[in-house]
């Protein structure tokens, strides 16, 4: 979240698309992307599906997402009265519907944009990653944490929600979003049920709203899915850059660096600290760790911008998702973070982001993030080099049934009641 950035970090300009040498959806901006395409080609190769197939895929994907979101939204409204009957059951019920959306996103990605993931981590996280006997990533992160990441493409939140899924925490994720999203039909009310935090990027109005939501995240319920700790499970996802890395936002970040009189970064935007600082202050004593993920997409050339290659169309319709999504994980004890002084925290966060910038420089030069070789364990699916390579997928396709089970049961009950009513009227 970014509550102090200038307008340059929030502006989007419409860009024309090019269809050159079989590569489309690439903006014609200063000729830089075109030059990189000629030199490197598209990171995911040529278009795999023609126009007709893309239309069919769009229909199928839209149908699947609409069915899932409608079913989840209806399930939420059916369970809303629980709020006045029993709060413990209400929050457990909503956590189940949040799991359903995580399942929907993971299933949709697996079918329409299958993506390999290469994961590595700081030595301090040894033992928190393994591969199941069926080849799925499993993580053992804490029940309560704040996690941050650099922001490159619009679908990043799907990958990070999947990480929560690997820890069985996909029903307890909370995301800070821009306020306009809550007005999206069906999805907006659904995210409000989820307890997501909507921000207008006006600190005067955002601060009390954020404080209210954070107070909610410091509660304890004793119902199902309430976790094993003294507080409810919670993964709070924040993108400190406030927006994704693009040609326009890089310019805004450079202007900000010049204004502040500090060196600019190469592969990330300068982070804004106000929102994260406030969250950690409010959650202090209830959260022990900040987890940090550095993300990079295979094939994106140095100087290129991932959103210009991996658009929604190219990723989900043309069959050109990232060949590999690379993740490097670190964590920082909240007790070690300076939370008593805003300026010290700003310096701390900027230092972490410069480290992230260095990690990405290594990745651009070698194609790999650092790895913990001492974590190598074939029994846990960790290679000799300390990496885990897996893919985004569900534990079982049967989990999709969870999305529709409540609505199907409600429909069955209504059908039975109507039949009995019809029978009664006939006998009468």
Coordinates of C-alpha atoms in Angstrom, one line a residue:
X1 CA 0.0 0.0 0.0
X2 CA 1.1 3.5 -0.8
X3 CA -0.5 6.4 1.0
X4 CA 2.1 9.1 0.3
X5 CA 3.1 8.6 -3.3
X6 CA 2.7 11.4 -5.8
X7 CA 0.3 11.3 -8.7
X8 CA 3.0 10.0 -11.1
X9 CA 2.9 6.6 -9.3
X10 CA -0.9 6.3 -9.8
X11 CA -1.4 7.5 -13.4
X12 CA -1.9 5.0 -16.2
X13 CA -1.8 6.0 -19.8
X14 CA -3.5 4.0 -22.5
X15 CA -1.1 2.4 -24.9
X16 CA -1.6 1.1 -28.4
X17 CA -0.8 -2.5 -29.2
X18 CA 1.4 -3.9 -31.9
X19 CA 1.1 -7.0 -33.9
X20 CA 4.6 -7.4 -35.2
X21 CA 6.3 -10.7 -36.1
X22 CA 3.5 -12.6 -34.3
X23 CA 3.9 -10.6 -31.0
X24 CA 0.9 -8.6 -29.9
X25 CA -0.1 -6.8 -26.7
X26 CA 3.2 -5.1 -26.6
X27 CA 3.0 -1.3 -26.2
X28 CA 4.8 0.8 -28.7
X29 CA 6.6 3.0 -26.2
X30 CA 9.8 4.7 -27.2
X31 CA 10.6 1.6 -29.3
X32 CA 12.3 0.0 -26.2
X33 CA 10.0 -2.9 -25.9
X34 CA 10.1 -3.5 -29.7
X35 CA 13.9 -3.5 -29.7
X36 CA 13.9 -6.0 -26.8
X37 CA 11.4 -8.2 -28.6
X38 CA 13.5 -8.3 -31.7
X39 CA 16.6 -9.2 -29.6
X40 CA 15.1 -11.6 -27.2
X41 CA 11.7 -12.6 -28.5
X42 CA 8.7 -13.0 -26.2
X43 CA 9.7 -14.7 -23.0
X44 CA 7.0 -17.3 -23.4
X45 CA 7.6 -17.9 -27.1
X46 CA 5.2 -17.6 -30.0
X47 CA 1.5 -17.4 -29.6
X48 CA 0.1 -20.9 -29.0
X49 CA -3.5 -20.3 -29.8
X50 CA -5.1 -18.6 -32.8
X51 CA -7.9 -16.0 -32.6
X52 CA -10.7 -18.5 -32.7
X53 CA -9.2 -20.6 -29.9
X54 CA -8.5 -17.5 -27.9
X55 CA -12.2 -16.6 -28.2
X56 CA -13.2 -20.1 -27.0
X57 CA -10.7 -19.9 -24.1
X58 CA -12.1 -16.4 -23.2
X59 CA -15.6 -17.8 -23.1
X60 CA -14.6 -20.8 -21.0
X61 CA -12.5 -18.8 -18.6
X62 CA -15.2 -16.1 -18.2
X63 CA -17.8 -18.8 -17.7
X64 CA -15.8 -20.6 -15.0
X65 CA -14.9 -17.4 -13.2
X66 CA -18.5 -16.1 -13.3
X67 CA -19.9 -19.4 -12.1
X68 CA -17.4 -19.5 -9.2
X69 CA -17.8 -15.8 -8.2
X70 CA -21.6 -16.0 -8.4
X71 CA -21.7 -19.2 -6.3
X72 CA -19.3 -17.7 -3.7
X73 CA -21.2 -14.4 -3.5
X74 CA -24.5 -16.3 -3.1
X75 CA -22.9 -18.5 -0.4
X76 CA -21.7 -15.3 1.4
X77 CA -25.2 -13.8 1.4
X78 CA -26.8 -17.0 2.6
X79 CA -24.4 -17.1 5.5
X80 CA -24.6 -13.4 6.4
X81 CA -27.3 -13.8 9.1
X82 CA -24.8 -15.8 11.1
X83 CA -23.2 -12.5 12.0
X84 CA -26.1 -11.8 14.3
X85 CA -26.6 -15.4 15.5
X86 CA -23.0 -16.4 16.3
X87 CA -19.9 -14.4 15.4
X88 CA -17.5 -17.4 15.7
X89 CA -19.4 -19.4 13.1
X90 CA -19.8 -16.3 10.9
X91 CA -16.1 -15.7 10.6
X92 CA -15.4 -19.4 10.1
X93 CA -18.0 -19.5 7.4
X94 CA -16.5 -16.5 5.6
X95 CA -13.1 -18.0 5.9
X96 CA -14.4 -21.0 4.0
X97 CA -15.8 -18.8 1.3
X98 CA -12.4 -17.1 1.1
X99 CA -10.8 -20.5 0.7
X100 CA -13.2 -21.1 -2.2
X101 CA -11.9 -18.0 -4.0
X102 CA -8.3 -19.1 -3.5
X103 CA -9.3 -22.5 -5.0
X104 CA -10.9 -20.8 -7.9
X105 CA -7.8 -18.7 -8.7
X106 CA -5.5 -21.7 -8.4
X107 CA -7.6 -23.9 -10.5
X108 CA -8.1 -21.2 -13.2
X109 CA -4.3 -20.6 -13.3
X110 CA -3.5 -24.3 -13.6
X111 CA -5.9 -24.8 -16.5
X112 CA -5.5 -21.6 -18.5
X113 CA -2.1 -20.4 -17.5
X114 CA 0.0 -23.3 -16.2
X115 CA 3.0 -21.8 -14.4
X116 CA 6.2 -23.4 -13.1
X117 CA 7.5 -21.9 -9.9
X118 CA 11.0 -21.9 -8.6
X119 CA 11.3 -21.1 -4.9
X120 CA 14.4 -20.4 -2.8
X121 CA 14.8 -18.8 0.6
X122 CA 17.1 -17.3 3.2
X123 CA 18.8 -19.8 5.4
X124 CA 16.7 -18.6 8.4
X125 CA 13.7 -20.2 6.7
X126 CA 15.2 -23.6 6.5
X127 CA 12.6 -26.3 7.3
X128 CA 9.6 -24.2 6.2
X129 CA 9.5 -25.5 2.6
X130 CA 9.0 -29.0 1.3
X131 CA 7.5 -30.9 -1.6
X132 CA 4.7 -33.4 -1.0
X133 CA 4.8 -36.9 -2.4
X134 CA 2.7 -35.7 -5.3
X135 CA 5.0 -32.8 -6.2
X136 CA 3.1 -30.0 -4.6
X137 CA 4.8 -27.2 -2.6
X138 CA 4.0 -27.2 1.1
X139 CA 5.0 -24.4 3.4
X140 CA 4.8 -24.1 7.2
X141 CA 4.7 -20.3 7.7
X142 CA 3.2 -18.9 10.9
X143 CA -0.6 -18.5 11.4
X144 CA -0.1 -14.7 11.8
X145 CA 2.2 -12.6 9.7
X146 CA 2.5 -9.6 7.5
X147 CA 3.9 -10.3 4.1
X148 CA 5.3 -7.9 1.5
X149 CA 6.5 -8.2 -2.1
X150 CA 7.7 -6.2 -5.0
X151 CA 4.9 -5.7 -7.5
X152 CA 5.4 -6.4 -11.2
X153 CA 2.3 -7.9 -12.8
X154 CA -1.4 -7.6 -12.1
X155 CA -1.8 -11.3 -11.4
X156 CA 0.8 -11.3 -8.6
X157 CA -1.8 -11.5 -5.9
X158 CA -3.0 -14.8 -7.3
X159 CA 0.5 -16.3 -6.9
X160 CA 0.8 -15.0 -3.4
X161 CA -2.7 -16.3 -2.5
X162 CA -1.5 -19.7 -3.8
X163 CA 1.4 -19.4 -1.3
X164 CA -1.1 -19.0 1.5
X165 CA -2.8 -22.1 0.0
X166 CA 0.4 -24.1 0.4
X167 CA 0.3 -23.3 4.2
X168 CA -3.5 -24.0 4.4
X169 CA -4.0 -20.3 5.2
X170 CA -5.9 -19.3 2.0
X171 CA -9.0 -18.7 4.1
X172 CA -7.2 -16.1 6.3
X173 CA -5.5 -13.8 3.8
X174 CA -6.3 -10.1 3.9
X175 CA -5.3 -7.7 1.1
X176 CA -5.1 -3.9 1.1
X177 CA -6.7 -2.6 -2.1
X178 CA -7.7 0.7 -3.8
X179 CA -11.2 1.9 -2.8
X180 CA -12.6 1.8 -6.4
X181 CA -12.5 -2.0 -6.4
X182 CA -15.2 -2.3 -3.8
X183 CA -17.7 -1.0 -6.3
X184 CA -17.1 -3.8 -8.8
X185 CA -20.3 -5.8 -9.1
X186 CA -20.3 -9.1 -7.1
X187 CA -16.6 -9.0 -6.5
X188 CA -16.7 -5.8 -4.5
X189 CA -19.3 -7.0 -1.9
X190 CA -17.5 -10.3 -1.8
X191 CA -14.2 -8.7 -0.9
X192 CA -16.0 -6.6 1.8
X193 CA -17.3 -9.9 3.3
X194 CA -13.7 -11.0 3.3
X195 CA -12.6 -8.1 5.4
X196 CA -10.3 -6.7 2.8
X197 CA -9.1 -3.2 3.4
X198 CA -10.0 -0.5 0.9
X199 CA -8.0 2.7 0.7
X200 CA -8.6 5.9 -1.1
X201 CA -4.9 7.0 -0.8
X202 CA -5.9 10.0 1.2
X203 CA -4.3 9.5 4.6
X204 CA -6.7 11.7 6.5
X205 CA -9.6 9.4 5.6
X206 CA -7.7 6.2 5.2
X207 CA -6.1 6.2 8.7
X208 CA -9.2 5.8 10.8
X209 CA -10.6 3.2 8.3
X210 CA -7.3 1.2 8.4
X211 CA -7.1 1.5 12.2
X212 CA -10.7 0.1 12.5
X213 CA -9.9 -2.9 10.2
X214 CA -6.6 -3.6 12.0
X215 CA -8.4 -3.7 15.3
X216 CA -10.6 -6.4 13.8
X217 CA -7.5 -8.4 12.9
X218 CA -6.5 -8.4 16.5
X219 CA -9.5 -10.4 17.7
X220 CA -10.0 -13.9 18.8
X221 CA -12.8 -16.3 18.0
X222 CA -13.2 -19.8 19.3
X223 CA -15.1 -21.4 16.4
X224 CA -13.9 -23.6 13.6
X225 CA -10.8 -22.4 11.6
X226 CA -9.9 -20.1 14.5
X227 CA -6.3 -21.5 14.6
X228 CA -4.2 -22.7 17.5
X229 CA -2.8 -19.4 18.7
X230 CA -4.3 -16.8 21.0
X231 CA -5.5 -14.7 18.1
X232 CA -7.3 -15.4 14.8
X233 CA -5.1 -16.5 11.9
X234 CA -4.2 -13.7 9.6
X235 CA -1.9 -13.1 6.6
X236 CA -1.9 -9.4 5.7
X237 CA -0.6 -8.8 2.2
X238 CA 0.9 -5.3 1.4
X239 CA 2.7 -4.1 -1.7
X240 CA 4.8 -1.2 -0.3
X241 CA 5.5 0.1 -3.9
X242 CA 1.7 0.9 -4.2
X243 CA 1.5 -0.1 -7.8
X244 CA 3.2 -2.4 -10.3
X245 CA 6.5 -1.8 -12.1
X246 CA 5.9 -0.2 -15.5
X247 CA 7.4 2.4 -17.8
X248 CA 5.3 5.2 -16.3
X249 CA 5.7 4.2 -12.6
X250 CA 9.4 4.0 -13.0
X251 CA 9.4 7.6 -14.2
X252 CA 7.4 8.6 -11.1
X253 CA 9.8 6.7 -8.8
X254 CA 12.8 8.4 -10.4
X255 CA 11.2 11.8 -9.8
X256 CA 10.5 10.8 -6.2
X257 CA 14.1 9.8 -5.7
X258 CA 15.3 13.1 -7.1
X259 CA 12.9 15.0 -4.9
X260 CA 14.2 13.1 -1.8
X261 CA 17.8 13.4 -2.8
X262 CA 18.4 9.7 -2.7
X263 CA 19.8 7.2 -5.3
X264 CA 17.1 5.6 -7.5
X265 CA 16.7 1.8 -7.8
X266 CA 17.1 -0.3 -10.9
X267 CA 14.5 -3.1 -10.8
X268 CA 12.0 -2.0 -8.2
X269 CA 10.0 1.1 -7.3
X270 CA 11.0 3.1 -4.2
X271 CA 8.7 1.9 -1.4
X272 CA 6.4 4.2 0.5
X273 CA 6.5 3.5 4.2
X274 CA 3.5 5.2 5.8
X275 CA 1.0 2.4 5.4
X276 CA 3.2 -0.5 6.3
X277 CA 4.6 1.5 9.3
X278 CA 1.1 2.1 10.6
X279 CA 0.1 -1.5 10.1
X280 CA 3.1 -2.8 12.0
X281 CA 2.6 -0.3 14.8
X282 CA -1.0 -1.3 15.2
X283 CA -0.3 -5.0 15.0
X284 CA 2.8 -4.9 17.2
X285 CA 2.6 -7.6 19.9
X286 CA 0.2 -9.7 17.8
X287 CA 2.5 -10.5 14.9
X288 CA 6.0 -11.8 15.2
X289 CA 7.2 -11.8 11.6
X290 CA 7.3 -9.9 8.4
X291 CA 7.8 -12.2 5.4
X292 CA 9.2 -10.7 2.3
X293 CA 9.0 -12.2 -1.2
X294 CA 11.0 -11.0 -4.2
X295 CA 9.4 -12.1 -7.5
X296 CA 10.8 -12.2 -11.0
X297 CA 9.4 -13.7 -14.2
X298 CA 11.7 -15.8 -16.4
X299 CA 12.6 -14.3 -19.8
X300 CA 11.9 -10.7 -18.8
X301 CA 15.0 -9.0 -20.1
X302 CA 16.9 -6.4 -18.1
X303 CA 15.4 -3.1 -19.0
X304 CA 12.0 -4.7 -19.9
X305 CA 8.8 -4.6 -18.0
X306 CA 6.9 -7.8 -17.1
X307 CA 3.4 -6.2 -17.5
X308 CA 4.2 -5.5 -21.2
X309 CA 4.8 -9.1 -21.9
X310 CA 2.5 -10.9 -19.4
X311 CA -0.8 -9.3 -20.0
X312 CA -4.1 -11.0 -19.1
X313 CA -4.6 -11.8 -22.8
X314 CA -1.2 -13.2 -23.4
X315 CA -1.1 -15.2 -20.1
X316 CA -4.6 -16.7 -20.1
X317 CA -5.8 -16.7 -23.7
X318 CA -2.7 -16.9 -26.0
X319 CA -1.0 -19.6 -24.0
X320 CA 2.0 -17.5 -23.1
X321 CA 2.2 -17.3 -19.3
X322 CA 5.6 -16.9 -17.6
X323 CA 7.7 -20.0 -18.2
X324 CA 8.8 -19.8 -14.6
X325 CA 7.8 -17.5 -11.7
X326 CA 10.8 -17.1 -9.4
X327 CA 10.4 -16.4 -5.7
X328 CA 12.9 -15.7 -3.0
X329 CA 11.7 -15.5 0.6
X330 CA 13.1 -13.8 3.6
X331 CA 11.7 -12.9 7.0
X332 CA 12.3 -10.2 9.6
X333 CA 11.4 -10.3 13.3
X334 CA 8.9 -7.4 14.1
X335 CA 10.9 -6.9 17.3
X336 CA 13.9 -6.0 15.3
X337 CA 12.1 -3.4 13.1
X338 CA 12.3 0.3 14.3
X339 CA 8.6 1.1 14.9
X340 CA 9.0 4.0 17.3
X341 CA 10.3 6.5 14.7
X342 CA 8.8 7.0 11.2
X343 CA 12.1 8.2 9.7
X344 CA 14.1 5.3 11.1
X345 CA 11.4 2.9 9.7
X346 CA 11.6 4.6 6.3
X347 CA 15.3 4.1 6.2
X348 CA 14.9 0.4 7.3
X349 CA 12.3 -0.3 4.6
X350 CA 14.4 1.5 1.9
X351 CA 17.4 -0.6 2.9
X352 CA 15.4 -3.8 2.5
X353 CA 14.2 -2.6 -0.9
X354 CA 17.8 -1.9 -2.0
X355 CA 18.6 -5.5 -1.0
X356 CA 15.7 -6.6 -3.0
X357 CA 17.0 -4.6 -5.9
X358 CA 20.4 -6.3 -5.6
X359 CA 18.6 -9.7 -5.5
X360 CA 16.9 -8.8 -8.8
X361 CA 20.2 -7.7 -10.3
X362 CA 21.6 -11.1 -9.5
X363 CA 18.6 -12.7 -11.0
X364 CA 18.8 -10.7 -14.3
X365 CA 22.5 -11.6 -14.6
X366 CA 22.3 -15.3 -13.7
X367 CA 18.6 -16.3 -14.0
X368 CA 18.6 -17.5 -10.4
X369 CA 18.0 -16.0 -7.0
X370 CA 20.4 -17.1 -4.1
X371 CA 19.6 -20.5 -2.5
X372 CA 20.3 -22.2 0.7
X373 CA 22.4 -25.2 -0.3
X374 CA 22.3 -26.4 3.3
X375 CA 18.6 -26.9 2.9
X376 CA 19.1 -29.5 0.2
X377 CA 17.1 -32.6 1.1
X378 CA 15.9 -35.0 -1.6
X379 CA 13.3 -36.4 0.8
X380 CA 11.6 -33.0 1.0
X381 CA 12.0 -32.4 -2.7
X382 CA 14.7 -29.8 -2.3
X383 CA 17.4 -30.1 -5.0
X384 CA 21.1 -30.2 -4.3
X385 CA 21.3 -26.5 -5.3
X386 CA 18.7 -25.6 -2.7
X387 CA 15.8 -24.8 -5.0
X388 CA 12.3 -26.2 -5.2
X389 CA 10.7 -26.4 -8.6
X390 CA 6.9 -27.1 -8.6
X391 CA 3.8 -25.7 -10.3
X392 CA 0.7 -23.8 -9.2
X393 CA -2.0 -26.4 -8.7
X394 CA -4.6 -27.8 -6.3
X395 CA -4.1 -30.6 -3.9
X396 CA -7.1 -32.3 -5.5
X397 CA -9.6 -31.3 -8.2
X398 CA -12.4 -32.3 -5.8
X399 CA -11.7 -29.2 -3.9
X400 CA -13.6 -27.2 -6.6
X401 CA -16.7 -28.8 -5.1
X402 CA -16.3 -26.7 -2.0
X403 CA -17.1 -23.6 -4.1
X404 CA -20.6 -24.9 -5.1
X405 CA -21.6 -27.2 -2.2
X406 CA -23.5 -24.6 -0.1
X407 CA -25.4 -23.2 -3.0
X408 CA -26.2 -26.7 -4.3
X409 CA -27.4 -27.7 -0.8
X410 CA -29.6 -24.6 -0.6
X411 CA -31.0 -25.3 -4.0
X412 CA -31.8 -28.9 -3.0
X413 CA -33.6 -27.7 0.2
X414 CA -35.6 -25.2 -1.8
X415 CA -36.5 -27.9 -4.3
X416 CA -37.7 -30.3 -1.6
X417 CA -39.7 -27.5 0.1
X418 CA -41.4 -26.5 -3.1
X419 CA -42.3 -30.2 -3.9
X420 CA -43.8 -30.7 -0.4
X421 CA -45.7 -27.4 -0.8
X422 CA -47.0 -28.5 -4.2
X423 CA -48.0 -31.9 -2.8
X424 CA -49.7 -30.2 0.1
X425 CA -51.7 -27.9 -2.2
X426 CA -52.7 -30.9 -4.3
X427 CA -53.9 -32.9 -1.3
X428 CA -55.7 -29.8 0.0

